[in-house]
Short mmCIF file of C-alpha atoms in Angstrom, two decimals:
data_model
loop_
_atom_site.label_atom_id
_atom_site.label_comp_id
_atom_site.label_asym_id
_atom_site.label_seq_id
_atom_site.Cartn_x
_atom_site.Cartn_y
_atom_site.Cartn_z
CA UNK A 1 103.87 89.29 98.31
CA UNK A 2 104.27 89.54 94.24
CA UNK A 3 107.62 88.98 93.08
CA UNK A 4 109.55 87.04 90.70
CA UNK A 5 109.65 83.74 93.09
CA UNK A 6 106.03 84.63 95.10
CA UNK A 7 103.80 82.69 96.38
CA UNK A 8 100.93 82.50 98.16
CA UNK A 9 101.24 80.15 101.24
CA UNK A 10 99.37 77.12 99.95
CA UNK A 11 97.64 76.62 103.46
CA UNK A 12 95.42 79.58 102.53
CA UNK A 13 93.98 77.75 99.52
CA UNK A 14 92.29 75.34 101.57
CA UNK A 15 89.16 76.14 103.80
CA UNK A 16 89.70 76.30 107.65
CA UNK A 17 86.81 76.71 108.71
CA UNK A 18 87.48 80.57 110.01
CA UNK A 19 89.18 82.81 107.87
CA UNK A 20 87.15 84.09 105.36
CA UNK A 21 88.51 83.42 101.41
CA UNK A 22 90.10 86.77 99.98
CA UNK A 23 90.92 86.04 95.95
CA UNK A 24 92.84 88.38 94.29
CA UNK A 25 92.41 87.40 90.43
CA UNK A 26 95.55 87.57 88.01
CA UNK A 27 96.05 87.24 84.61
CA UNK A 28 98.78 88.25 81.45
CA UNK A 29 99.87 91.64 81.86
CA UNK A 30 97.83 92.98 85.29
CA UNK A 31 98.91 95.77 86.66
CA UNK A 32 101.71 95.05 89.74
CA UNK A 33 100.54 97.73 91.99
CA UNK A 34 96.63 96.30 91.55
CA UNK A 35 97.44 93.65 93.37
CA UNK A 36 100.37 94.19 95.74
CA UNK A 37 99.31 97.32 97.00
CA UNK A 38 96.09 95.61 98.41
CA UNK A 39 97.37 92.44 99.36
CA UNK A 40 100.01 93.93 101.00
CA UNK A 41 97.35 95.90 103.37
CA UNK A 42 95.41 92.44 103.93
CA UNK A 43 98.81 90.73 104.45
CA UNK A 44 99.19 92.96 107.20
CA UNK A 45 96.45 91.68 109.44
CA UNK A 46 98.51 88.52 110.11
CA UNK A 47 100.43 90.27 112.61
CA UNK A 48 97.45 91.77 114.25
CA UNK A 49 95.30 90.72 117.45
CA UNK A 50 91.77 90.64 115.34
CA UNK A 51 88.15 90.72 116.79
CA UNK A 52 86.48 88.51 114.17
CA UNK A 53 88.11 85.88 111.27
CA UNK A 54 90.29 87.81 109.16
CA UNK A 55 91.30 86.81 105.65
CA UNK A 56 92.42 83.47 103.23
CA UNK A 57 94.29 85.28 100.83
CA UNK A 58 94.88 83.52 97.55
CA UNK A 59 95.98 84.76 94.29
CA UNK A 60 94.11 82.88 91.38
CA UNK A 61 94.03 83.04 87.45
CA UNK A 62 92.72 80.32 84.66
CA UNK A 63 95.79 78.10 84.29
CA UNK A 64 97.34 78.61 88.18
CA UNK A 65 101.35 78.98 87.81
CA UNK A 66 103.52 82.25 87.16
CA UNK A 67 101.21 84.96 85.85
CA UNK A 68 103.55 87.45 84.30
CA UNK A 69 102.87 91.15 85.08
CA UNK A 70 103.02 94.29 83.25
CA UNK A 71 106.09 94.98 84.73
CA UNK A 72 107.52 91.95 84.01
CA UNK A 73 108.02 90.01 87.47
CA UNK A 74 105.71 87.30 87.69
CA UNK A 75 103.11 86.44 90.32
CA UNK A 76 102.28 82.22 91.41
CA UNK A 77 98.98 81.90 91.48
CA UNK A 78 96.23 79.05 91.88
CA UNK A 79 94.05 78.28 89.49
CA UNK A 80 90.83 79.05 89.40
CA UNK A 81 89.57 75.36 89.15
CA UNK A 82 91.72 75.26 92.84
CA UNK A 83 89.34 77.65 94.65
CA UNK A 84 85.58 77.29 95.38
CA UNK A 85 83.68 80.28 94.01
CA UNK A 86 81.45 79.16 96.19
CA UNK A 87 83.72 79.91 99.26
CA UNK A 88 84.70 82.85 98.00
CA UNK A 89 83.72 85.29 100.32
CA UNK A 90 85.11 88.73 98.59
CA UNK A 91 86.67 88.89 95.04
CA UNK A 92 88.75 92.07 94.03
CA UNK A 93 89.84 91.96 90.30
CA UNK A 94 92.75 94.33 89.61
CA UNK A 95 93.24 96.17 86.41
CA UNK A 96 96.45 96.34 83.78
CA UNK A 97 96.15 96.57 79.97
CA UNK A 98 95.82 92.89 79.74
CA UNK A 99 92.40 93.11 81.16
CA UNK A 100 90.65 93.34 77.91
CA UNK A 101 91.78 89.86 77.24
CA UNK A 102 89.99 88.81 80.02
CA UNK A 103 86.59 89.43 78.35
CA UNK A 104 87.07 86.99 76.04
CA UNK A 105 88.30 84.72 78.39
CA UNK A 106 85.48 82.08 78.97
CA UNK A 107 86.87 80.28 81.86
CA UNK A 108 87.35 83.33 83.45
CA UNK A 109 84.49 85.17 82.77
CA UNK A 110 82.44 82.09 83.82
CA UNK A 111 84.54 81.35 87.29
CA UNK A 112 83.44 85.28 88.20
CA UNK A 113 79.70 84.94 87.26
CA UNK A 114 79.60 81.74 89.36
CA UNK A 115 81.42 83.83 92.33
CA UNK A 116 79.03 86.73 92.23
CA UNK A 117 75.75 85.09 93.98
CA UNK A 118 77.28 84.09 97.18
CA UNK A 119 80.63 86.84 97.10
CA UNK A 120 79.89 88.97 100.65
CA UNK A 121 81.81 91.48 98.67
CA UNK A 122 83.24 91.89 95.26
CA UNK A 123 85.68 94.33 93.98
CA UNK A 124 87.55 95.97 91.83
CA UNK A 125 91.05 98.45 91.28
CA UNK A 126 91.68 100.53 88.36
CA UNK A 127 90.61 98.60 84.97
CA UNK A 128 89.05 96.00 86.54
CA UNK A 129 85.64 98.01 86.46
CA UNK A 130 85.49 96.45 83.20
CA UNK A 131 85.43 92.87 84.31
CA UNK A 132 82.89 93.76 86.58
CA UNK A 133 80.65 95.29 84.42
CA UNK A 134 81.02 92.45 81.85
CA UNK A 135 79.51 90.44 84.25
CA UNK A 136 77.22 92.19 84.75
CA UNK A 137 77.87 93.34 88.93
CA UNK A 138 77.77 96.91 88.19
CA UNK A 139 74.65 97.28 86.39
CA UNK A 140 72.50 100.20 88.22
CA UNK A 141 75.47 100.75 90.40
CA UNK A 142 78.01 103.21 91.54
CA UNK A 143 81.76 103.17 90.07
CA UNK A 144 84.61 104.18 89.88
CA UNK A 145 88.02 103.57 87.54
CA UNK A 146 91.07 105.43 86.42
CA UNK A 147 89.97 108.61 85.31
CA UNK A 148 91.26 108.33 82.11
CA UNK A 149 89.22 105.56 81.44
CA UNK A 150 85.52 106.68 83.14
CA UNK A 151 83.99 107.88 79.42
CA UNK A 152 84.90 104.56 78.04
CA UNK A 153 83.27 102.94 81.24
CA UNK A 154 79.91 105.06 80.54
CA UNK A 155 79.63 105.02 77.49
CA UNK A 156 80.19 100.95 77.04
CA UNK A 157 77.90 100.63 80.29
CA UNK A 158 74.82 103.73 80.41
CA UNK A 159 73.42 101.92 83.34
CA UNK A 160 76.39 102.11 85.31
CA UNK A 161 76.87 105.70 87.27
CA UNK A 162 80.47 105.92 87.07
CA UNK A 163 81.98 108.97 89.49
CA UNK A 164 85.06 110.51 87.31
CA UNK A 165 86.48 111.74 90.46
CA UNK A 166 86.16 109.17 93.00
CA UNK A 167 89.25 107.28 94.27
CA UNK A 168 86.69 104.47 95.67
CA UNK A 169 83.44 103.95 95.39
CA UNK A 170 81.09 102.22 97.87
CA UNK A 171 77.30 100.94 96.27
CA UNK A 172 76.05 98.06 98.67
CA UNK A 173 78.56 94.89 98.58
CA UNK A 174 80.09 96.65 95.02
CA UNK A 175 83.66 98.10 95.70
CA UNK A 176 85.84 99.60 92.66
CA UNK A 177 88.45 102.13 92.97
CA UNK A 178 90.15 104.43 90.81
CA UNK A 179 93.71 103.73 89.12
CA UNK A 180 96.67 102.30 90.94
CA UNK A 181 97.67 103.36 94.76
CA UNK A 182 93.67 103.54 95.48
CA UNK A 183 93.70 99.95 95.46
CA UNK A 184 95.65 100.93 99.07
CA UNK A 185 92.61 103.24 100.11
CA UNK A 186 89.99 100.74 98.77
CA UNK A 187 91.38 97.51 101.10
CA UNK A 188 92.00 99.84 103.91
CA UNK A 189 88.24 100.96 103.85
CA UNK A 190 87.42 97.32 103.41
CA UNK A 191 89.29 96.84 106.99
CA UNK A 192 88.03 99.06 108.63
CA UNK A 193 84.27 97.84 107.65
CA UNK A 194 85.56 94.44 108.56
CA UNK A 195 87.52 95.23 112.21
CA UNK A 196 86.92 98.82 112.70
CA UNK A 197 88.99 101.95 112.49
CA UNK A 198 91.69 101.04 115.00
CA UNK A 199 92.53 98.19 113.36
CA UNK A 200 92.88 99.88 110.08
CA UNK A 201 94.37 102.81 111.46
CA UNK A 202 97.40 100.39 112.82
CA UNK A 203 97.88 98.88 109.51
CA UNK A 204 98.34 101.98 108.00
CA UNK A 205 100.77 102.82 110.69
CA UNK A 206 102.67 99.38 109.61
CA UNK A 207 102.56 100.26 106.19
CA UNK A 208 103.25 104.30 106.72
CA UNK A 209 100.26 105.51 104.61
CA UNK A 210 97.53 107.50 105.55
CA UNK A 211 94.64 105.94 106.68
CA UNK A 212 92.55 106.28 103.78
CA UNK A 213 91.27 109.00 102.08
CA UNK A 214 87.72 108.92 101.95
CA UNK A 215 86.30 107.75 98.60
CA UNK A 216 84.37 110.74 97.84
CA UNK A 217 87.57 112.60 97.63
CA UNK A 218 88.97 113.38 94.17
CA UNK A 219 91.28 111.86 92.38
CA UNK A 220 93.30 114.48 91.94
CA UNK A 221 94.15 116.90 95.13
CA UNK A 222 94.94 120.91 94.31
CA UNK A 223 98.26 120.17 94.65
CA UNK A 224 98.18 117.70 91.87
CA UNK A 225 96.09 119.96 89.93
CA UNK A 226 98.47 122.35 90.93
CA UNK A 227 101.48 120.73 89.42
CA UNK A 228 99.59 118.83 86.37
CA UNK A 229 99.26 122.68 85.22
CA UNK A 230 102.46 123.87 85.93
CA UNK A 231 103.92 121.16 83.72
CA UNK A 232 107.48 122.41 83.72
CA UNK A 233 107.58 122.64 87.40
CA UNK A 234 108.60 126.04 87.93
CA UNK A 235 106.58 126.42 91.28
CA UNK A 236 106.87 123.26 92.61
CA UNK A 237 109.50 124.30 95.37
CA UNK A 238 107.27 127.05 96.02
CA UNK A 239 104.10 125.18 96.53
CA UNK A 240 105.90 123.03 98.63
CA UNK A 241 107.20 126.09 100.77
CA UNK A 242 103.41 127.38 100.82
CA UNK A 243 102.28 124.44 102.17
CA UNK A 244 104.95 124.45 105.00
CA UNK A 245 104.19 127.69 105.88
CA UNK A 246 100.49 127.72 105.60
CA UNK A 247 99.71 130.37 108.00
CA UNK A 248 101.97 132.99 107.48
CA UNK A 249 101.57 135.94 105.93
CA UNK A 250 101.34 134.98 102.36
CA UNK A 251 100.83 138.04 100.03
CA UNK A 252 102.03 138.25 96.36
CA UNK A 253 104.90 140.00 97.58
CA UNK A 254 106.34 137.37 99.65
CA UNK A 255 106.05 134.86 97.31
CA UNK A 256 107.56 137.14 94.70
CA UNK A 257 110.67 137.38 96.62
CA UNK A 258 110.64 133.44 97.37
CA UNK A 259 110.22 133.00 93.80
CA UNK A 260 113.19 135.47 92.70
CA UNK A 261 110.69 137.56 90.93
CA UNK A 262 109.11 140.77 90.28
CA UNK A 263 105.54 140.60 92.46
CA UNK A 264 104.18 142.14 88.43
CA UNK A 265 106.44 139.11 87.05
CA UNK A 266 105.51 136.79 89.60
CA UNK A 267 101.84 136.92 89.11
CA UNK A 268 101.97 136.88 85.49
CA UNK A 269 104.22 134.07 85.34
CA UNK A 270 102.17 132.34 87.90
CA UNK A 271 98.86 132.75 85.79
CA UNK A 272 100.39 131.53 82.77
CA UNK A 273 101.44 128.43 84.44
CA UNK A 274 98.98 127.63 86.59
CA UNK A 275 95.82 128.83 85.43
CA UNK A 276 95.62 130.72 89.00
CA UNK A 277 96.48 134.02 90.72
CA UNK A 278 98.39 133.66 93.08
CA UNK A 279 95.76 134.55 96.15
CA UNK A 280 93.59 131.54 94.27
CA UNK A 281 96.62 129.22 94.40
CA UNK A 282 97.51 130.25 98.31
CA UNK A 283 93.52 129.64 98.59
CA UNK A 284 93.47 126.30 96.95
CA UNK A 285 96.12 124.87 99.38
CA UNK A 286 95.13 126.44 102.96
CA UNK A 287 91.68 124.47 102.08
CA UNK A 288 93.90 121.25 100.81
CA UNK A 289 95.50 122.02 104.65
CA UNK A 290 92.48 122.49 106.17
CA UNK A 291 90.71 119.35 104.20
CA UNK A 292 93.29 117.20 105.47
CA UNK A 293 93.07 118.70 109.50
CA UNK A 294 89.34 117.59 109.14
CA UNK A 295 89.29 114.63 108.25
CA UNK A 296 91.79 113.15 110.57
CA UNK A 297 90.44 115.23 113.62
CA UNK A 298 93.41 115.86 115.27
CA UNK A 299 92.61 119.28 115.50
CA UNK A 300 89.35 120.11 117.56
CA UNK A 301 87.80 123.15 116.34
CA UNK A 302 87.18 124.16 113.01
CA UNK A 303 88.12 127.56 114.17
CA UNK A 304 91.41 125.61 115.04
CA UNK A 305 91.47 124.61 111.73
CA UNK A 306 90.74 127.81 109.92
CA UNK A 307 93.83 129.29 111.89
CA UNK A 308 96.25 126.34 111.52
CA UNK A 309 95.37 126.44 108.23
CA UNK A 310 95.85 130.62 107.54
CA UNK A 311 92.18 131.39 106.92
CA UNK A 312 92.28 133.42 110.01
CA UNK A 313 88.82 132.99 111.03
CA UNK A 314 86.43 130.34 110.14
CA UNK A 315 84.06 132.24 107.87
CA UNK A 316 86.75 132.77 106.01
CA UNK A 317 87.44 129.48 105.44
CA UNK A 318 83.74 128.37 105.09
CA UNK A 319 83.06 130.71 101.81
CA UNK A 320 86.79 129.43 100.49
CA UNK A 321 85.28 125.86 100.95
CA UNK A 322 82.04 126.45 99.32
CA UNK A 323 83.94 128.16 96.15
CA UNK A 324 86.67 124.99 96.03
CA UNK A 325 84.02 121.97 97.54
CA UNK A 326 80.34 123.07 97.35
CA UNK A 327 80.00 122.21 101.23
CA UNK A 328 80.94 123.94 104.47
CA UNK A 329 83.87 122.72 106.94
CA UNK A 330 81.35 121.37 109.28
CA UNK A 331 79.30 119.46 106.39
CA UNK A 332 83.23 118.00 105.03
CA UNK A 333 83.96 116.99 108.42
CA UNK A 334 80.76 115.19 109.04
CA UNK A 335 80.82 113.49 105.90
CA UNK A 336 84.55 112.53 105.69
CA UNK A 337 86.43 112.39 109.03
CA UNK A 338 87.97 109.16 110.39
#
């Protein structure tokens, strides 16, 4: 893994013959999490029983040596000149504000247009949309990148459909993800395409994530929303004690008294800092409940669901997901469970 002393094991820069080459490019100033967040997940697989070649890993940038992060601990890496791009069989740039430096980068820019033709896969986390689109991968295709950076991404690139909300995005052999931890989602999803869901599901287990959260999700769940509103976090202990108690009986009075308020009090305060009354906000996180209980099947029924998650009954819970998703339980389940 990335630290101030790591380094890849040299035996994985050399072909075997089985497992297939996984480069992870570096350079000044990438973001930590970009890389070890993924490479972590692939790292993983070493201690797994797998049904096909698994992975080369190699960490690569123009010079080889320590590549400094933005963080400040350093990464060893190959360089480029070290690794095939002919052998490479997927490429997933990260992102970090040292990116843009990358454009003008000729070696660099040249090593990934030479490792696009053959590249099974190529990919990207966070900023490193850019890099892909400079070379010209994601032109007519799907993206995604941190949100706070998708107007940049359309407007420098109008043939690229970039998806503001997506944590990873999926178009053919094109990966990118959103910012930071999706790199996680984005090389678990990559797992599973490689040695199927149990496989993935038991490095997630290793690693004590979720699975992954389907790329069409957004970026942002409603409890984030929740709390990017509420900016002093007055009803963050609340939320939290909402969430535990999903199904109970969750009227404006209850909460009131949780809250140490007046219920008049109470909902005005909550407006003002939330945007939401409180029935919206209660709304907004029995369908974040019952979002989650779908996808990961656990729970059978999505009548099941709609009472685990305090609809009460599963129209109910079908209008509340067309207001908050456009689509019914059934249609999110279909679409997004493991």
């Amino acid at each position: 893994m990335p630290s101030n002393s790591a380094k890849p094991r040299r035996s994985a820069l050399r072909p075997d013959g089985a497992e297939r080459r996984l480069a992870i490019l570096a350079f000044p100033g990438v973001t930590l999490l970009d890389v070890s967040g993924p490479a972590q997940v692939f790292a993983e697989l070493a201690e797994i029983e797998l049904p096909a070649p698994g992975y080369a890993l190699s960490y690569v940038s123009e010079q080889g040596g320590l590549v400094p992060t933005d963080v400040g601990l350093m990464i060893d890496t190959a360089p480029l000149e070290a690794v095939d791009p002919q052998g490479v069989d997927t490429l997933l740039i990260p992102g970090g504000p040292g990116i843009w430096k990358v454009r003008q980068d000729e070696t660099v820019m040249r090593w990934i247009s030479q490792v696009l033709p053959g590249a099974r896969r190529i990919a990207s986390v966070c900023l490193g949309a850019f890099a892909l689109a400079w070379a010209g991968a994601l032109e007519g295709k799907r993206a995604a990148t941190h949100w706070r950076y998708c107007p940049r991404l359309q407007d420098s690139f109008p043939n690229v459909k970039v998806e503001p909300d997506a944590i990873f995005v999926q178009d053919g052999r094109v990966w990118s993800s959103a910012g930071v931890s999706a790199g996680i989602d984005l090389a678990l999803a990559m797992i599973e395409e490689d040695f199927g869901h149990t496989i993935a599901l038991d490095v997630a287990r290793r690693l004590v994530v979720f699975l992954k959260r389907p790329g069409g999700q957004s970026q942002f769940s409603t409890v984030l929303a929740a709390q990017a509103s509420d900016v002093e976090g007055r009803f963050s202990s609340l939320h939290a004690w909402i969430i535990e108690n999903i199904a109970s009986d969750l009227r404006v009075e209850t909460l009131a008294a949780r809250a140490g308020m007046s219920p008049r009090t109470f909902a005005r305060t909550y407006v003002s800092r939330t945007g939401m009354t409180p029935a919206q906000g209660v709304e907004a996180l029995r369908v974040e409940t019952a979002r989650l209980l779908l996808e990961g099947r656990q729970v059978g029924s999505v009548v099941e669901v709609a009472q685990r998650a305090g609809f009460g009954d599963d129209e109910r819970m079908r209008r509340a997901f067309l207001r908050h998703l456009g689509v019914s339980p059934s249609e999110y389940r279909r679409r997004f469970s493991s």
